Coordinates of C-alpha atoms in Angstrom, one line a residue:
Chain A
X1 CA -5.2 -41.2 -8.4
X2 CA -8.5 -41.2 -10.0
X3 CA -9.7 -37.5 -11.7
X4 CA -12.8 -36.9 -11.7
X5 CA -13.8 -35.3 -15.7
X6 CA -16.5 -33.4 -15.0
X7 CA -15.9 -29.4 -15.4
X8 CA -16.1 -27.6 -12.5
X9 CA -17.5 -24.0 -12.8
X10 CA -16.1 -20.8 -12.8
X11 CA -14.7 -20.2 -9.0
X12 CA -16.4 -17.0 -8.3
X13 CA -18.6 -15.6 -5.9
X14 CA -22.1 -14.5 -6.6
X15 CA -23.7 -12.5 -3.6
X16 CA -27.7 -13.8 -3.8
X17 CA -28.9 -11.9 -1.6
X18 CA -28.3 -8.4 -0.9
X19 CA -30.6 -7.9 2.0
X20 CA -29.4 -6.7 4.4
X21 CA -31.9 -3.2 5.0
X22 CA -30.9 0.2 5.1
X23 CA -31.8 0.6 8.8
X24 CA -28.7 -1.0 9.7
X25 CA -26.3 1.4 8.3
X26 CA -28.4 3.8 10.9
X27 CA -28.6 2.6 13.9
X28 CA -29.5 5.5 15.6
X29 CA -32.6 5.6 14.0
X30 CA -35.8 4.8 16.0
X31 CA -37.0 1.9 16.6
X32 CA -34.3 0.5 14.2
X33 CA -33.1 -2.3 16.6
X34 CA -36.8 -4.0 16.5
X35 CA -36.4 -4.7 13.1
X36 CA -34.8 -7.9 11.9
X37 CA -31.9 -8.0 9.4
X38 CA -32.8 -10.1 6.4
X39 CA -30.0 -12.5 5.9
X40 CA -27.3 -12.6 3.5
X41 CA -26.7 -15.2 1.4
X42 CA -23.4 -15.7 -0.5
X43 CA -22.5 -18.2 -2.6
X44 CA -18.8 -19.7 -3.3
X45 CA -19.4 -21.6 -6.7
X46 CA -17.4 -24.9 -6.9
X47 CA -13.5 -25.2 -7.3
X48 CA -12.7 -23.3 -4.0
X49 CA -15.7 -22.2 -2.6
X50 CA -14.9 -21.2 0.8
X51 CA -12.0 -19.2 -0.2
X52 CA -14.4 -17.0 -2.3
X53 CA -16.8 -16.6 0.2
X54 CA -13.7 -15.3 2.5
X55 CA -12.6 -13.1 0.4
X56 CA -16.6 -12.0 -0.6
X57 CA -16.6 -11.4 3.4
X58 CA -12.9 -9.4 3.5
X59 CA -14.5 -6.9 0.9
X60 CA -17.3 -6.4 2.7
X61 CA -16.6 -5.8 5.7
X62 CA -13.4 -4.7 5.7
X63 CA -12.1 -7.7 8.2
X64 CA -8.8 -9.2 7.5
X65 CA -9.6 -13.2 7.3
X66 CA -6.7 -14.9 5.4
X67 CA -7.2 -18.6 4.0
X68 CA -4.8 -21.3 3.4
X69 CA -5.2 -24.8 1.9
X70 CA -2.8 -27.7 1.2
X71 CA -2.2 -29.7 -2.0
X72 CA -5.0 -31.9 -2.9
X73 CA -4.6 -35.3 -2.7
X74 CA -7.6 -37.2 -3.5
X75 CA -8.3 -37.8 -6.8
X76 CA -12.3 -37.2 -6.7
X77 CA -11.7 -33.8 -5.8
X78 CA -9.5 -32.9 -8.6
X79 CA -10.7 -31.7 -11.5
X80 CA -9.0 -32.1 -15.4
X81 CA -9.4 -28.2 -16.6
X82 CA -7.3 -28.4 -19.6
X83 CA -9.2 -28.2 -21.6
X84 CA -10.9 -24.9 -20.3
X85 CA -7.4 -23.7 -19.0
X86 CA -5.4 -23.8 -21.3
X87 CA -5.5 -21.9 -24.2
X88 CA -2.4 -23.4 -26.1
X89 CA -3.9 -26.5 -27.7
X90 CA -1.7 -28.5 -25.6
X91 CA -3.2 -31.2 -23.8
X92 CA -0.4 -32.2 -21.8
X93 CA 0.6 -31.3 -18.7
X94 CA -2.8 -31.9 -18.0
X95 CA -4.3 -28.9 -15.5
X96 CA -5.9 -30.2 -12.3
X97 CA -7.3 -27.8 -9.7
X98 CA -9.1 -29.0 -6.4
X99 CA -13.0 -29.6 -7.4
X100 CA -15.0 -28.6 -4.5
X101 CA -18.2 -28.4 -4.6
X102 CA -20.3 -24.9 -4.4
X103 CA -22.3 -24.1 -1.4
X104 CA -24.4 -20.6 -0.6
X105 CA -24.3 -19.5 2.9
X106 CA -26.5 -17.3 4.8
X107 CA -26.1 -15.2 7.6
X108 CA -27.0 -12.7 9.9
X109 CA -24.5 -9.7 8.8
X110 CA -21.9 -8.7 11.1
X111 CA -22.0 -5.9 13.8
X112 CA -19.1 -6.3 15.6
X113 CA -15.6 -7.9 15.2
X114 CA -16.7 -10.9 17.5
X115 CA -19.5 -11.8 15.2
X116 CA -16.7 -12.4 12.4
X117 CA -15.9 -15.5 14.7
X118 CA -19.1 -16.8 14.8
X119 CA -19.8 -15.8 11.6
X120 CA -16.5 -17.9 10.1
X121 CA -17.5 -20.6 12.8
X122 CA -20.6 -20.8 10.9
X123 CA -19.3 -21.2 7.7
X124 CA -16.5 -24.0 8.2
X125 CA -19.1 -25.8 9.7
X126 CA -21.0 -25.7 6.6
X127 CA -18.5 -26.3 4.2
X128 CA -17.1 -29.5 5.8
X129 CA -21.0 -30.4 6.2
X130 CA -21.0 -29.7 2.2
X131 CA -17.8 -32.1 1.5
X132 CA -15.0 -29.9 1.0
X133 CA -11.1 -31.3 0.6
X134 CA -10.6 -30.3 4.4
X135 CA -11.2 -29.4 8.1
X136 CA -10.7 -25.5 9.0
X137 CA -10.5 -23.7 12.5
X138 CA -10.5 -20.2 13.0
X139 CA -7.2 -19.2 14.6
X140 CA -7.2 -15.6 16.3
X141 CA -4.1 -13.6 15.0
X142 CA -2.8 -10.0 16.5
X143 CA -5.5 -8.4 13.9
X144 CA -6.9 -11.0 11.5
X145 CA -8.8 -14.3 11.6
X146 CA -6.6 -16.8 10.1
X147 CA -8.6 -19.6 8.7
X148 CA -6.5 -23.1 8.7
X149 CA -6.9 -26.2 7.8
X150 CA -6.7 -29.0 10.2
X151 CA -7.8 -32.2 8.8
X152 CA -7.1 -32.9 5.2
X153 CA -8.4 -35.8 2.6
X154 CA -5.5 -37.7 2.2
X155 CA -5.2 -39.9 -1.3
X156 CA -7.6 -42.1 -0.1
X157 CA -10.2 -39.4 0.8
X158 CA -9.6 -40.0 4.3
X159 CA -9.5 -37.1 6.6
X160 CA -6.3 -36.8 8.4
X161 CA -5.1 -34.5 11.1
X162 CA -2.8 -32.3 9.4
X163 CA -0.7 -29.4 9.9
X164 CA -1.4 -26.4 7.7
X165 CA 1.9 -25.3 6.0
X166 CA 2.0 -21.8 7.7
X167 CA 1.8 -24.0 10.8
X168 CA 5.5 -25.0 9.5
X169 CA 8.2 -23.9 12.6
X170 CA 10.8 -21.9 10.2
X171 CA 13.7 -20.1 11.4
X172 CA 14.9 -17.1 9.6
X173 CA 18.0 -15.2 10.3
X174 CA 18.0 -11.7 11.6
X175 CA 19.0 -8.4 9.8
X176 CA 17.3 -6.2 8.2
X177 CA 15.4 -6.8 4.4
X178 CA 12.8 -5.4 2.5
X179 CA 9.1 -7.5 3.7
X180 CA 9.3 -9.0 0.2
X181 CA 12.9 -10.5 0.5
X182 CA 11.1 -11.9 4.0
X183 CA 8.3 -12.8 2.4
X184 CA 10.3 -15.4 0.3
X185 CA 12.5 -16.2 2.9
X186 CA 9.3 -17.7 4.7
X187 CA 8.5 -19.4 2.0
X188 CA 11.8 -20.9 1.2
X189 CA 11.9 -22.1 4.7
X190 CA 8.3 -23.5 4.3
X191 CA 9.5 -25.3 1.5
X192 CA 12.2 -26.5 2.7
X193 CA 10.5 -28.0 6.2
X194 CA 7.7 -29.3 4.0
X195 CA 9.0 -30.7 0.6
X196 CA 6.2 -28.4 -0.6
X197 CA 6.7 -26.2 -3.4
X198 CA 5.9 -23.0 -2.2
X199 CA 6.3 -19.3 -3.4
X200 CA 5.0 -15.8 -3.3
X201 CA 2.3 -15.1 -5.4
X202 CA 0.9 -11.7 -6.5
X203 CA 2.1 -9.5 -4.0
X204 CA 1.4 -5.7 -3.7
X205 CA 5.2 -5.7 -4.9
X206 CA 6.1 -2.1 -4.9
X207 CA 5.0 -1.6 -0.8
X208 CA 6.7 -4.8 -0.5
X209 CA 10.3 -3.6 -1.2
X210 CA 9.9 -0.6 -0.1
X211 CA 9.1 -1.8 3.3
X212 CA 12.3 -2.4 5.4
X213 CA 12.0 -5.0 8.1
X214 CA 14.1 -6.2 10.8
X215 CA 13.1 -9.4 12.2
X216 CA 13.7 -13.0 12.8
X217 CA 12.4 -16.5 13.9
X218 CA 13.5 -19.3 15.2
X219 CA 11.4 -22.5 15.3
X220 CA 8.8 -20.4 15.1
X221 CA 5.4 -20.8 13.4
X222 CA 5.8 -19.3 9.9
X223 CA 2.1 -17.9 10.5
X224 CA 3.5 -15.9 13.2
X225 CA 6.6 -14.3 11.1
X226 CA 4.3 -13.9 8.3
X227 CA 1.9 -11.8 10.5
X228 CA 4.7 -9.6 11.9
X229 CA 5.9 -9.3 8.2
X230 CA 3.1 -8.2 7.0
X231 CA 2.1 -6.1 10.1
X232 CA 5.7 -4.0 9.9
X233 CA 4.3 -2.5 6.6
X234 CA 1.9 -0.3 8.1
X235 CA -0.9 -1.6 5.4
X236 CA -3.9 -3.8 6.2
X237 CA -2.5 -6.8 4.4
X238 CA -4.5 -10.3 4.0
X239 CA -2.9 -13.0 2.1
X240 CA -4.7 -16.4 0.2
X241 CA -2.5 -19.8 0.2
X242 CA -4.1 -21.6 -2.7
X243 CA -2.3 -25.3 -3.9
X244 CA -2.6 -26.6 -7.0
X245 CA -3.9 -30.8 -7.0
X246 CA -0.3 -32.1 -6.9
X247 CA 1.4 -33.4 -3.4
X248 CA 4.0 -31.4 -3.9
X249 CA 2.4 -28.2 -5.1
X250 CA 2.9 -25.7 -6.2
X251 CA 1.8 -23.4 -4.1
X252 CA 1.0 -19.9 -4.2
X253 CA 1.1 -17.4 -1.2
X254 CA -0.8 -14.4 -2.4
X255 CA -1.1 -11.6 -0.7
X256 CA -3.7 -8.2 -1.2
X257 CA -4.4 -5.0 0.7
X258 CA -7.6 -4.3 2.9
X259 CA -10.2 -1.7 3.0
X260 CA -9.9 0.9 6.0
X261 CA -9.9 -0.5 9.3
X262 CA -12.8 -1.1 11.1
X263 CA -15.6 -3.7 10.6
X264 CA -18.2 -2.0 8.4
X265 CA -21.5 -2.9 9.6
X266 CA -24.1 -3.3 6.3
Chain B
X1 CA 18.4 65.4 17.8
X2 CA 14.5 64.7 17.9
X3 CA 13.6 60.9 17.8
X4 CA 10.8 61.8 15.8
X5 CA 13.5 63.5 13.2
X6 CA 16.2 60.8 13.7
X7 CA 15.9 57.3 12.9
X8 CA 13.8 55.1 10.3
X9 CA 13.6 51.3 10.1
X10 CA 12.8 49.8 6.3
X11 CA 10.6 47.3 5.3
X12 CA 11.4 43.7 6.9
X13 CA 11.8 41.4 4.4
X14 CA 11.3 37.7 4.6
X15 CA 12.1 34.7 2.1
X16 CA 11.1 30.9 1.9
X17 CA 13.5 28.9 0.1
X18 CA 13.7 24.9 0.1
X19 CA 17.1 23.3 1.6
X20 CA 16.8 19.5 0.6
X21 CA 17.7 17.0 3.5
X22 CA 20.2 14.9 3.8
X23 CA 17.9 11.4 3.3
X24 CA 15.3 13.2 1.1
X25 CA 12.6 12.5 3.7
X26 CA 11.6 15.7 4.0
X27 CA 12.3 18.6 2.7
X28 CA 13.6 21.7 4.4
X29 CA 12.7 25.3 4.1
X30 CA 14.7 28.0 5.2
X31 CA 13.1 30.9 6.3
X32 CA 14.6 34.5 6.9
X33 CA 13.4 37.8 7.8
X34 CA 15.9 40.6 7.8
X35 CA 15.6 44.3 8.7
X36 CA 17.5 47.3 9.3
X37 CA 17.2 50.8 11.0
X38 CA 19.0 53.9 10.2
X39 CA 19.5 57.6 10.7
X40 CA 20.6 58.9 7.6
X41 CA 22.0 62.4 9.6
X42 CA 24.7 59.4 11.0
X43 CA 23.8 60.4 14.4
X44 CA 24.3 57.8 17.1
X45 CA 21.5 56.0 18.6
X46 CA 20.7 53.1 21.1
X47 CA 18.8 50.4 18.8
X48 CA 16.6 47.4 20.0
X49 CA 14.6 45.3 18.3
X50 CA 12.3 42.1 18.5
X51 CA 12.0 40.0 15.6
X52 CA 9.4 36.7 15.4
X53 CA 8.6 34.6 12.6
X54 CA 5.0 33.4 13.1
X55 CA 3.5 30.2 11.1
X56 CA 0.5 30.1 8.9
X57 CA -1.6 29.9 12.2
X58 CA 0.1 32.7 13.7
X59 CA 1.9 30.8 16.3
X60 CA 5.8 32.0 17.2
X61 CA 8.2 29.8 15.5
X62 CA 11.1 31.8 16.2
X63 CA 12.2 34.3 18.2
X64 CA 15.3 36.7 18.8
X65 CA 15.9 40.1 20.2
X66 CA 19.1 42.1 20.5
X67 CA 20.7 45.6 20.8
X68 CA 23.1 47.9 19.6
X69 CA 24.6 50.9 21.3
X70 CA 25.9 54.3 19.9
X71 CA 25.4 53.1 16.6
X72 CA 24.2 55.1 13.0
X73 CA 22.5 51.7 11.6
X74 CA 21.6 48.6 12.7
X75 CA 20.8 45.4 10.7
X76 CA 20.3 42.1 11.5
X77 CA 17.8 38.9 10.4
X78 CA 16.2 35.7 12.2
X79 CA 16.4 32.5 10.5
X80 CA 15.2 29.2 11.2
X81 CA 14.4 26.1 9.3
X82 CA 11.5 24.2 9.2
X83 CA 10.6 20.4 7.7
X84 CA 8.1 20.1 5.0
X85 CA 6.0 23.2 6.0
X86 CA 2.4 23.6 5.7
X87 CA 1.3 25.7 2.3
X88 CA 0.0 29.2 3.6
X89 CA 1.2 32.6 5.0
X90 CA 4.4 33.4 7.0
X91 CA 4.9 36.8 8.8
X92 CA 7.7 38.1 10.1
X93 CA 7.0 40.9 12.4
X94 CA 9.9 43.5 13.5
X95 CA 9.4 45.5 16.7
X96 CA 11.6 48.6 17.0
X97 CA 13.3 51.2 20.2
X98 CA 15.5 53.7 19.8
X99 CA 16.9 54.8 22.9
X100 CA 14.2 53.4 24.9
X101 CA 11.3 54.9 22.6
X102 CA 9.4 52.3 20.5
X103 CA 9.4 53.0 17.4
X104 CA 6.8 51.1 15.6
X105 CA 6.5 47.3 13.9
X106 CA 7.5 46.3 10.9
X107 CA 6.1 43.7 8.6
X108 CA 6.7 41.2 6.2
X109 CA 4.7 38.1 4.9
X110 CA 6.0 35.6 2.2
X111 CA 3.1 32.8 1.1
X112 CA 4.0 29.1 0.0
X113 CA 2.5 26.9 -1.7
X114 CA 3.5 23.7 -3.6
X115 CA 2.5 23.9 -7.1
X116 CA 1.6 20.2 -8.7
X117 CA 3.6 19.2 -11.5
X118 CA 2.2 19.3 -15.3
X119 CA 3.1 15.4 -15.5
X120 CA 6.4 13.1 -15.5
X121 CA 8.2 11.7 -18.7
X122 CA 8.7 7.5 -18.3
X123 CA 11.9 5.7 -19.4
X124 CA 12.4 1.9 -19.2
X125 CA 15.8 1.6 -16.9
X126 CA 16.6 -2.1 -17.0
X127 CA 14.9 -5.6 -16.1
X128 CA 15.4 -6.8 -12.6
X129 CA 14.9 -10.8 -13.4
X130 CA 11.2 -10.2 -15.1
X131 CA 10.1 -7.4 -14.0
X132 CA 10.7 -4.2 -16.0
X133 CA 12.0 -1.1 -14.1
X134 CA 11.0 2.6 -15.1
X135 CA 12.4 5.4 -13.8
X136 CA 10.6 8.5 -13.8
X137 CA 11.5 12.3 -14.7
X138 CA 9.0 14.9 -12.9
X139 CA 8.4 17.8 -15.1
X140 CA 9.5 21.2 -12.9
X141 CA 11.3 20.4 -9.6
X142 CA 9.9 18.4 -7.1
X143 CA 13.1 17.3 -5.4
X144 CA 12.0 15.3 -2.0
X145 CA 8.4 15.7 -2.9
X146 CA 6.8 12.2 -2.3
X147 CA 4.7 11.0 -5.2
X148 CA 2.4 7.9 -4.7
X149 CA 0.3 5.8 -6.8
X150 CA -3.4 4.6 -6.6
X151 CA -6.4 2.4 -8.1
X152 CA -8.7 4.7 -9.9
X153 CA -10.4 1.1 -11.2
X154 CA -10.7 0.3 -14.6
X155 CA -8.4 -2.3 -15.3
X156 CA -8.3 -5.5 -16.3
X157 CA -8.8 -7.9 -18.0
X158 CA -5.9 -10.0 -16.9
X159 CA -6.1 -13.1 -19.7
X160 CA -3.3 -15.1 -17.4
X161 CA -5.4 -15.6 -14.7
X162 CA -7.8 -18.3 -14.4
X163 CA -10.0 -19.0 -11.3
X164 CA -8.9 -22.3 -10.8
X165 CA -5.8 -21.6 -10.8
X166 CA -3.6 -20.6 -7.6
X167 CA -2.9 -17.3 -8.4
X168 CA -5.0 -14.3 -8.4
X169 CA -5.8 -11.5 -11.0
X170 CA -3.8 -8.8 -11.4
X171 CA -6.0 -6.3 -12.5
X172 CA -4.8 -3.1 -10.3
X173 CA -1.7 -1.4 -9.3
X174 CA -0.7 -2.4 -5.4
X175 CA 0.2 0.3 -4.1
X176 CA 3.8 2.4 -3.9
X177 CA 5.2 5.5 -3.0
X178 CA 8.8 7.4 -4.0
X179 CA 10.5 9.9 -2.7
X180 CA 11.9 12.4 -5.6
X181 CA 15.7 12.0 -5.6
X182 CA 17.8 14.7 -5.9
X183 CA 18.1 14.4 -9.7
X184 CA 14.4 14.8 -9.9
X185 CA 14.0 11.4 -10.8
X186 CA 11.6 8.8 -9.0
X187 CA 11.3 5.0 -9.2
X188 CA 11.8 2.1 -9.6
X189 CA 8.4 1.1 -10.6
X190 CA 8.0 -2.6 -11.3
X191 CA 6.0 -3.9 -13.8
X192 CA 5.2 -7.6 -14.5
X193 CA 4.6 -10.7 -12.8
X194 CA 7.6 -13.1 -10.4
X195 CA 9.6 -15.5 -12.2
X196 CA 7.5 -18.2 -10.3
X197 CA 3.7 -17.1 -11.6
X198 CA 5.6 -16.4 -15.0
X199 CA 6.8 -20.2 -15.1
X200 CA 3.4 -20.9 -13.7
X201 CA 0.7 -19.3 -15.9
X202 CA 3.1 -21.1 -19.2
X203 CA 3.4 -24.5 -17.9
X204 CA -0.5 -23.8 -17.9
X205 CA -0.9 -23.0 -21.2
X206 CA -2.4 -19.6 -20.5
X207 CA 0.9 -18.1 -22.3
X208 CA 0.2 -15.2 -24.0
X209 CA -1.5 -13.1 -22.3
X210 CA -1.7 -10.2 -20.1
X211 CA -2.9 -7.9 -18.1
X212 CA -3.4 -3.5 -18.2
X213 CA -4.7 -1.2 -15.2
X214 CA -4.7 2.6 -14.8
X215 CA -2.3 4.0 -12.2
X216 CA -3.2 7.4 -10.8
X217 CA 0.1 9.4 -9.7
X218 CA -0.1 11.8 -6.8
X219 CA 2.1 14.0 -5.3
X220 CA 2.1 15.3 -1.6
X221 CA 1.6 18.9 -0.2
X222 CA 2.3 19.0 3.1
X223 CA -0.7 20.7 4.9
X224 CA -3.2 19.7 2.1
X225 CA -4.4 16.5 0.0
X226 CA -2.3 15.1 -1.8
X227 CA -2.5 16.7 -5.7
X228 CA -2.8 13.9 -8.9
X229 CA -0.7 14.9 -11.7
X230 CA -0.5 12.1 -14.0
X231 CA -2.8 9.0 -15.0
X232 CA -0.6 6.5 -16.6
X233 CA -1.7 3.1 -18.3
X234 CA 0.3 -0.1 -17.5
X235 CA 0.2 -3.2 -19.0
X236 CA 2.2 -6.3 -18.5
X237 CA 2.6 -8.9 -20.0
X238 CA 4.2 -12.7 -21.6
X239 CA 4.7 -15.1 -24.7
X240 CA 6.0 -18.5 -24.0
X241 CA 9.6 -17.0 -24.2
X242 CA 9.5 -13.1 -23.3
X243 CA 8.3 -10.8 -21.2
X244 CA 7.0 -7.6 -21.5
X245 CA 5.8 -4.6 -20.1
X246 CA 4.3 -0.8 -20.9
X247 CA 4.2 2.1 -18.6
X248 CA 2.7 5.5 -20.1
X249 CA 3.2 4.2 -23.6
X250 CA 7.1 3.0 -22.8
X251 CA 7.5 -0.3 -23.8
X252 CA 10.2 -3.0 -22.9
X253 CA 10.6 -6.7 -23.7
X254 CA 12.9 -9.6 -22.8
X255 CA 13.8 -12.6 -23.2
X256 CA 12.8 -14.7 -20.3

């Protein structure tokens, strides 16, 4: 596996453009639907670009979209951070994180919950068209938009046709357990069907246990269980699968709480 | 003997008190109105009355009549129970008839209202793997009162995270609610970060560090917004062979 040494910027997400105009936050004014909507522009700086422009468009508008990724493979996307990363002095183990490259995106604003699909549709199409480590489709869930990988560089920068890890059938036995005990008992199953390393990550923890949940699966898609997990809380929740640049992971299955229901027109 | 000159009824009276529940879910209230009528000559008398117990929107939440015959006194009450009731005014109204002649209404109101605790004292109550447990002590008695926390912003910065990394920033309390136990206590809240991002953020090199938000503490009033009571600061955090965590200035370490 070849690194690439370059150093990545900072994975965050500048907005560029607020523009959209105050007449669209009243549309019963007037005359109000003549006028055009300046576009939006955000922009997912390199490292995991598309995952902060997701999470840029989960704030604000108040849709759940969830993200997932697999472990990168191919060596030009990785980048060496240790030397930015870590803050021991250490050089070894070296930390590499998936390198891929920034983009800015523009669109229209969103007015309804079916412009978030053609919105998102818009914006895989332009980060595979700006090189990214992967292939995403949109997959409709009971109330999010899941976005998935489908096709994934493999070492030798191929793309492949993949299955994303929540696409993993899992089986978990029935009884009832807090969500977070489920939570890890999709992920131990995940890890166990996939030889991938993969845990929960920063969880609203508290909710979590305190949410009781009876439920089980069998050869089911781990997406699924998650989705009815997370659902049985009675919170918005939307959850990020991130994976470090190692085959076998780690990986991380993060989840975070939504703003109020509804998609919030700007 | 003259009606007019004969019987009296006293002043209903009516109390609010809180029965906790059996699950701590909710919590109870018992109401009761009670009432009497009399004729202090000891003559006899034919005594009726109506007795309702109206809510803080005056609607009938209970209801009882009855009669006594030939009797010098009569004294009864009408209870009933009620789950987590609204703050405001209850009135318990007392019609009376003496030998078929109505004799006039009594009244009685109580008013509840749930006062908000003057703050909660914090103690460290054991590790559960690497994350530190308090338990809380409400100051007064709030016993099946829930109490919840929230993001009034302001946290950060968390020096574990890094945005390459797979983890996010943990800059915010996510979210919890409690219901007080019957010792007054509340918890557990958990403070610090999983075993697995623990393992992670060292085998990064990013150990130490950590991470500090505010936590809001609110407390519930059924029929109104919830009340704060308490802003706490919690921080979290690790070297490369402990763990740690604050809450409200208690602070715990370990070995982990």
């Amino acid at each position: 596996v070849t690194i690439q040494k370059s150093e990545p910027g900072r994975r965050k997400v500048a907005i560029v453009g607020l523009a959209l105009c105050a007449v669209w936050m009243s549309p019963v004014l007037p005359g109000a639907a003549q006028q055009e909507a300046r576009p939006v522009t955000i922009r997912g700086d390199a490292g995991r670009p598309l995952a902060g422009v997701i999470s840029e468009l989960e704030k604000r508008h108040h849709v759940v979209i969830t993200y997932e990724e697999l472990p990168h493979t191919f060596g030009p996307d990785i980048w060496d951070v240790t030397s930015q990363v870590r803050k021991d002095g250490k050089t070894e183990p070296r930390v590499l994180v998936p390198g891929g490259p920034a983009f800015t995106f523009d669109y229209a604003g969103i007015k309804s919950d079916a412009d978030v699909d053609l919105v998102l549709n818009r914006l895989l199409a332009a980060t595979q068209a700006s090189g990214s480590s992967g292939a995403f489709k949109v997959v409709r869930g009971s109330e999010a938009h899941h976005v998935v990988p489908f096709k994934w560089k493999n070492a030798e920068g191929d793309f492949v046709a993949t299955r994303s890890l929540l696409d993993t059938e899992i089986s978990v036995t029935g009884g009832t357990r807090s969500a977070l005990s489920m939570l890890e008992a999709i992920v131990g199953a995940i890890t166990s069907a996939r030889g991938v390393n993969v845990s929960v990550g920063v969880v609203p923890m508290n909710r979590l246990k305190q949410a009781q949940v009876n439920d089980a699966a069998v050869n089911e898609p781990a997406r699924n269980v998650l989705e009815r997990t997370l659902r049985a809380t009675g919170l918005r929740l939307s959850w990020q699968l991130f994976c470090d640049a190692r085959p076998a992971g780690p990986c991380g299955l993060s989840v975070h709480t939504v703003g109020a229901k509804g998609v919030r027109i700007e | 003997v003259d009606i007019d000159d004969g019987p009296r009824h006293g002043p209903a009276l009516i109390r609010a008190l809180p029965i906790r529940d059996a699950n701590g879910e909710v919590v109870t209230w018992g109401f009761g109105c009670y009432f009497a009528i009399w004729d202090e000559n000891e003559n006899l008398w034919d005594f009726t009355y109506e007795a309702r117990l109206l809510n803080t929107t005056n609607t009938e939440v209970a209801y009882h009549t009855s009669w006594a015959s030939q009797k010098p006194a009569f004294s009864s009450q009408l209870t009933t129970s009620l789950n987590d009731p609204v703050e405001g005014t209850y009135t318990c109204k007392i019609k009376w008839w003496v030998d078929s002649t109505y004799l006039g209404e009594g009244v009685a109101t109580v008013n509840l209202s749930y006062t908000t605790p003057s703050g909660e004292t914090t103690a460290h109550d054991g590790w559960n793997g690497p994350y530190a447990l308090f338990r809380q002590t409400m100051i007064g008695s709030y016993v099946g009162r829930v109490v919840e926390e929230f993001d009034p912003g302001g946290g950060g910065p968390d020096t574990c995270y890094d945005s390459s990394l797979i983890y996010p920033e943990w800059t915010a309390i996510t979210g919890g609610d409690w219901t007080v136990g019957s010792d007054n206590k509340w918890g557990h809240d958990n403070v610090g970060w999983g075993d697995t991002l623990t393992q992670y953020y060292r085998a990064n090199g990013r150990a130490p560090c950590q991470t500090q938000f505010y936590q809001d503490m609110k407390i519930n009033r059924p029929g109104n917004s919830q009340a704060t009571y308490a802003t706490h600061l919690l921080k979290a955090g690790m070297t490369s062979n402990t763990v740690w965590a604050e809450r409200a200035g208690v602070y715990a370490s370990r070995t982990w």
